[in-house]
Coordinates of C-alpha atoms in Angstrom, one line a residue:
M35 CA -7.7 104.5 202.2
K36 CA -10.2 104.4 199.4
I37 CA -11.0 100.8 198.6
L38 CA -14.1 100.4 196.5
A39 CA -15.3 97.1 198.0
S40 CA -17.2 96.0 195.0
L41 CA -16.7 92.3 194.5
V42 CA -16.5 91.7 190.8
T43 CA -16.6 87.9 191.2
L44 CA -17.8 85.7 193.9
A45 CA -15.9 85.0 197.1
L46 CA -12.8 82.8 196.9
F47 CA -14.4 80.1 199.0
L48 CA -17.8 79.6 200.5
V49 CA -18.7 77.4 203.5
S50 CA -21.6 75.0 203.3
S51 CA -22.7 71.9 205.0
A52 CA -21.7 69.8 202.0
T53 CA -18.4 71.4 201.1
C54 CA -16.1 73.7 202.9
A55 CA -14.8 75.6 199.9
Q56 CA -16.7 75.2 196.7
V57 CA -15.9 78.0 194.2
R58 CA -18.9 79.2 192.3
G59 CA -19.0 81.9 189.6
G60 CA -16.0 84.0 189.0
S61 CA -14.2 84.1 185.6
D62 CA -14.3 80.8 183.7
V63 CA -11.2 78.7 183.0
V64 CA -9.6 80.1 179.9
E65 CA -8.3 77.6 177.4
G66 CA -6.9 77.7 173.8
S67 CA -6.1 80.8 171.8
H68 CA -6.6 83.3 174.7
V69 CA -3.9 81.7 176.8
E70 CA -0.9 83.4 175.1
S71 CA -2.3 86.9 175.5
I72 CA -3.3 86.3 179.1
N73 CA 0.1 84.9 180.1
R74 CA 1.9 87.8 178.3
K75 CA 0.0 90.2 180.5
L76 CA 0.4 88.1 183.7
G77 CA 4.1 87.6 183.0
I78 CA 4.6 91.3 183.1
D79 CA 2.4 92.0 186.1
T80 CA 3.4 89.2 188.5
T81 CA 6.6 88.0 190.3
C82 CA 6.9 84.6 191.9
I83 CA 8.3 85.0 195.4
A84 CA 8.4 81.4 196.6
Q85 CA 6.8 78.0 196.2
T86 CA 5.7 78.0 199.9
I87 CA 4.6 80.7 202.4
F88 CA 4.1 80.2 206.1
R89 CA 2.0 81.6 208.9
N90 CA 1.4 85.4 208.8
E91 CA 3.2 85.8 205.5
K92 CA 1.6 87.9 202.8
I93 CA 1.2 87.9 199.0
W94 CA 1.1 91.5 197.7
P95 CA -0.3 92.8 194.4
G96 CA 1.8 91.6 191.5
Q97 CA 3.2 88.7 193.5
S98 CA 2.5 85.0 193.4
I99 CA 3.7 81.7 194.8
C100 CA 4.6 79.2 192.1
G101 CA 5.7 75.6 191.4
T102 CA 6.1 73.1 188.6
I103 CA 3.3 70.6 188.1
N104 CA 3.3 68.3 185.1
N105 CA 6.1 70.4 183.5
Q106 CA 4.1 73.6 183.8
T107 CA 4.7 76.5 186.1
V108 CA 1.5 77.1 188.1
H109 CA 1.0 80.4 190.0
Y110 CA -1.4 81.5 192.8
G111 CA -1.4 85.1 193.6
L112 CA -2.8 88.6 193.4
I113 CA -2.8 90.3 190.0
A114 CA -2.8 94.0 189.6
D115 CA -4.5 95.3 186.5
P116 CA -5.2 98.9 185.6
Y117 CA -8.9 99.5 185.0
P118 CA -9.7 100.7 181.5
G119 CA -11.0 104.3 181.3
F120 CA -10.2 105.2 184.9
T121 CA -6.9 107.0 185.6
G122 CA -5.3 105.8 188.9
F123 CA -7.9 103.0 189.4
T124 CA -6.6 99.4 189.6
T125 CA -8.4 96.1 189.9
Y126 CA -6.7 93.4 192.1
T127 CA -7.7 89.8 191.4
V128 CA -7.0 86.6 193.3
A129 CA -6.2 84.0 190.7
V130 CA -4.5 80.7 189.8
W131 CA -3.0 80.2 186.4
S132 CA -0.4 78.5 184.1
D133 CA 0.4 78.3 180.4
S134 CA -2.8 76.4 179.8
F135 CA -5.4 77.9 182.1
Y136 CA -6.5 80.9 184.1
K137 CA -9.0 81.2 186.9
G138 CA -9.9 84.5 188.7
F139 CA -11.7 84.1 192.0
N140 CA -12.3 87.5 193.6
S141 CA -11.5 91.1 192.7
V142 CA -11.5 94.4 194.4
G143 CA -11.2 97.9 192.9
F144 CA -8.6 100.3 194.4
S145 CA -8.2 104.0 193.7
G146 CA -5.1 104.6 195.8
G147 CA -4.4 106.8 198.8
G148 CA -4.0 104.1 201.4
N149 CA -2.7 100.6 202.1
L150 CA -2.8 98.1 199.2
P151 CA -4.9 94.9 199.5
Y152 CA -3.0 91.7 200.1
L153 CA -3.4 87.9 200.8
L154 CA -2.6 86.8 204.3
L155 CA -2.0 83.2 205.4
Q156 CA -3.3 83.1 209.0
G157 CA -2.2 80.8 211.7
D158 CA -5.5 79.0 211.6
G159 CA -5.1 78.0 208.0
N160 CA -7.4 80.7 206.6
V161 CA -6.2 82.7 203.6
V162 CA -7.8 86.2 203.9
F163 CA -8.0 88.7 201.1
Q164 CA -7.4 91.9 203.1
G165 CA -9.3 94.6 201.2
G166 CA -11.5 92.1 199.4
G167 CA -13.3 90.8 202.4
T168 CA -13.1 87.1 201.7
S169 CA -11.5 84.0 203.2
T170 CA -11.3 80.3 202.6
G171 CA -13.6 79.3 205.5
C172 CA -11.4 76.3 206.3
L173 CA -9.6 76.2 209.6
A174 CA -6.8 73.9 210.8
R175 CA -7.9 71.5 213.4
P176 CA -7.5 72.4 217.1
G177 CA -4.0 71.9 218.3
K178 CA -2.6 72.1 214.8
R179 CA -2.5 75.9 214.3
G180 CA 1.1 76.9 214.7
S181 CA 4.2 78.2 213.1
N182 CA 4.3 75.3 210.6
I183 CA 1.0 76.3 208.8
S184 CA 2.0 76.5 205.2
M185 CA 0.6 77.2 201.7
S186 CA 2.2 75.7 198.6
V187 CA 1.7 75.4 194.9
E188 CA 1.9 71.6 194.8
G189 CA 0.8 68.6 192.7
P190 CA 0.2 66.1 191.5
L191 CA -2.8 67.0 189.3
P192 CA -5.6 67.6 189.9
D193 CA -4.1 69.4 192.9
L194 CA -2.8 72.9 192.4
V195 CA -2.5 74.6 195.7
K196 CA -2.5 73.1 199.2
V197 CA -2.6 74.5 202.7
R198 CA -1.2 72.2 205.4
D199 CA -1.5 72.3 209.2
D200 CA 1.3 71.8 211.8
D201 CA 1.2 68.0 211.3
G202 CA 1.4 68.3 207.5
D203 CA -2.2 67.3 206.9
I204 CA -4.0 69.1 204.1
V205 CA -6.5 71.7 205.5
W206 CA -7.9 72.6 202.1
K207 CA -6.7 72.6 198.5
I208 CA -7.5 74.0 195.0
E209 CA -8.0 71.4 192.3
K210 CA -8.1 71.6 188.5
T211 CA -10.9 69.4 187.3
I212 CA -13.6 70.4 184.7
R213 CA -13.6 73.8 186.6
I214 CA -11.0 74.9 189.1
S215 CA -12.6 74.6 192.5
G216 CA -11.9 74.4 196.2
S217 CA -12.1 71.3 198.4
R218 CA -13.8 70.1 201.5
C219 CA -11.9 70.9 204.7
Y220 CA -9.4 68.1 205.4
P221 CA -10.5 66.3 202.2
E222 CA -8.3 63.2 202.8
T223 CA -9.5 62.6 206.4
P224 CA -12.5 60.3 207.0
P225 CA -14.9 61.1 209.9
R226 CA -14.4 59.3 213.2
C227 CA -17.2 57.6 215.1
V228 CA -17.4 56.4 218.7
K229 CA -20.3 54.5 220.2
A230 CA -20.1 56.4 223.5
L231 CA -18.4 59.6 224.9
K232 CA -17.2 58.8 228.4
E233 CA -16.5 61.0 231.4
R234 CA -13.5 63.3 230.8
Q235 CA -13.3 62.4 227.1
R236 CA -13.6 64.8 224.3
L237 CA -14.5 65.0 220.6
T238 CA -13.0 67.4 218.1
W239 CA -13.8 68.2 214.4
D240 CA -15.3 65.5 212.3
E241 CA -15.8 63.3 215.4
Y242 CA -19.1 62.0 216.5
V243 CA -21.0 59.7 218.9
C244 CA -22.8 57.4 216.4
E245 CA -25.8 55.1 216.2
Y246 CA -25.9 52.2 213.8
D247 CA -28.6 50.0 212.4
S248 CA -28.5 46.2 212.3
S249 CA -26.6 46.2 209.0
G250 CA -23.9 48.5 210.4
E251 CA -25.0 51.6 208.6
R252 CA -24.6 54.9 210.5
I253 CA -28.1 56.3 211.0
A254 CA -27.6 59.1 213.5
Y255 CA -24.5 61.0 214.8
F256 CA -23.9 63.8 217.4
G257 CA -20.8 65.9 217.5
L258 CA -18.8 68.4 215.5
D259 CA -18.6 68.4 211.7
Y260 CA -15.5 69.1 209.6
S261 CA -15.8 72.8 210.3
G262 CA -16.6 72.6 214.0
L263 CA -20.4 72.9 213.5
F264 CA -22.1 71.4 216.6
G265 CA -25.2 69.3 215.9
L266 CA -27.2 66.1 215.7
W267 CA -27.7 64.5 212.3
R268 CA -30.0 61.7 211.2
K269 CA -29.2 60.0 207.9
G270 CA -27.2 63.0 206.9
E271 CA -29.8 65.6 207.8
L272 CA -29.1 68.2 210.5
V273 CA -32.0 67.8 212.9
W274 CA -30.7 69.7 215.9
R275 CA -28.4 72.6 216.5
A276 CA -27.7 74.7 219.6
G277 CA -30.2 77.5 219.1
P278 CA -31.3 79.6 216.1
N279 CA -27.7 80.5 215.1
W280 CA -24.9 78.2 214.0
V281 CA -22.7 77.3 217.0
R282 CA -19.2 76.1 216.3
G283 CA -16.4 74.9 218.6
D284 CA -13.2 72.9 218.8
Y285 CA -13.7 70.4 221.7
L286 CA -16.9 68.7 223.0
H287 CA -16.0 67.6 226.5
L288 CA -18.0 65.5 229.1
Q289 CA -17.1 66.9 232.5
G290 CA -17.1 65.1 235.8
D291 CA -20.2 66.9 237.0
G292 CA -22.3 65.8 234.1
H293 CA -22.0 68.9 232.0
L294 CA -21.4 68.4 228.3
V295 CA -19.4 71.5 227.3
L296 CA -18.4 72.9 223.9
Y297 CA -15.1 74.7 224.0
R298 CA -13.2 77.0 221.7
D299 CA -9.4 76.5 221.4
T300 CA -8.6 80.1 222.3
E301 CA -5.6 81.8 224.0
P302 CA -4.6 82.1 226.8
A303 CA -7.4 79.8 228.0
L304 CA -10.3 77.8 226.5
T305 CA -13.7 79.5 226.3
Y306 CA -17.0 77.7 226.1
T307 CA -19.8 78.4 223.6
W308 CA -22.4 75.9 224.8
V309 CA -23.2 73.9 227.9
S310 CA -25.8 71.2 228.6
N311 CA -26.9 72.9 231.9
C312 CA -27.8 69.6 233.6
V313 CA -25.8 68.9 236.8
A314 CA -26.0 65.2 237.8
G315 CA -26.2 64.7 241.5
N316 CA -26.2 60.9 241.3
M317 CA -23.9 60.5 238.3
S318 CA -21.7 57.4 238.4
P319 CA -18.0 57.5 237.3
D320 CA -18.9 55.3 234.3
S321 CA -21.5 57.7 232.8
K322 CA -21.5 58.3 229.1
I323 CA -23.1 60.1 226.2
T324 CA -24.8 57.8 223.6
V325 CA -27.2 58.2 220.7
S326 CA -30.3 55.9 220.7
D327 CA -33.4 56.1 218.5
G328 CA -31.9 59.3 217.0
D329 CA -31.8 61.2 220.4
V330 CA -28.8 61.9 222.7
F331 CA -28.7 60.5 226.2
H332 CA -26.4 61.0 229.2
T333 CA -26.7 57.8 231.2
N334 CA -25.1 56.1 234.2
G335 CA -23.6 52.6 234.4
D336 CA -26.8 51.2 235.9
G337 CA -28.8 52.5 233.0
S338 CA -30.4 55.5 234.7
T339 CA -30.7 58.7 232.6
N340 CA -29.3 62.0 233.7
W341 CA -30.5 64.0 230.7
V342 CA -31.7 63.6 227.2
L343 CA -31.5 65.8 224.1
V344 CA -34.4 65.2 221.7
G345 CA -33.5 65.9 218.1
E346 CA -36.1 68.6 217.6
E347 CA -34.8 72.1 216.9
P348 CA -34.4 74.3 218.9
S349 CA -34.5 72.3 222.2
A350 CA -32.3 72.2 225.3
P351 CA -31.5 68.9 227.2
T352 CA -34.2 67.7 229.5
C353 CA -32.9 67.0 233.0
F354 CA -34.2 63.8 234.6
E355 CA -34.8 63.1 238.3
G356 CA -31.5 63.4 240.2
C357 CA -30.3 66.2 237.9
R358 CA -30.9 69.9 238.2
A359 CA -31.0 72.5 235.5
V360 CA -28.5 75.4 236.1

């Protein structure tokens, strides 16, 4: 296979702490007099295969999924376009378009001799451009990554394309605003806060142990963000993470021995990516994780402390008397 992995435009979706999938760069939305010629070309080169695809289904070059939004047919797919001046060389572009707009996200050049690139909807909600090296960066929440994962061309405006998890919640979507852009992971779901994480309880994505000031404003929170990033935030700023690299997980679980463990929802069994490493010899059954003065504490019902995590990067929990580091 000879795929010239030269990305003509920026990746379809980029992950950041503020947005999960903010499209940047790429070809601008085309309006007005250019629309007719664009759609004439696209109408020849693409075939709509369905409004919805499901887990592990593919969109091949020259195919799209399509639906009617505000009396217009909207397409999302992979366009095959011969490259001018190069015999046998074709450019494949991920795009969304209708009679009134066109947006190309990512392209790859292909000279033949092997397998064609394609779009694949994975069971975790990611759409991967095989051959283009890009993906959305948004994953379905743990426990919601099954056979009902779907991707549809679906309104109402400004929504154009939506990926839904097993429960039907929106994992991510493409919107038409001033520019066509991607959305934050689970854009309709607000974060969840608890004042304490108790023994044998767990947090998952966008769930935190939170500290509030006297006015009820959230000032510090510890847990997993909307993409599973593990950290401690103060007034929106990430002040601690587990080591020099980004650590992500699916479940943050307080075990009966005092360990706070970050797990990945993997098959056939869970795997862990981080552990607090303080075993509490005198831990009471009513122990809990709380955030106080911007730091994280594991305390007992009598108020004694097993370990503390100070929000200074990169630090490990400090084991107190009665606990031992392992």
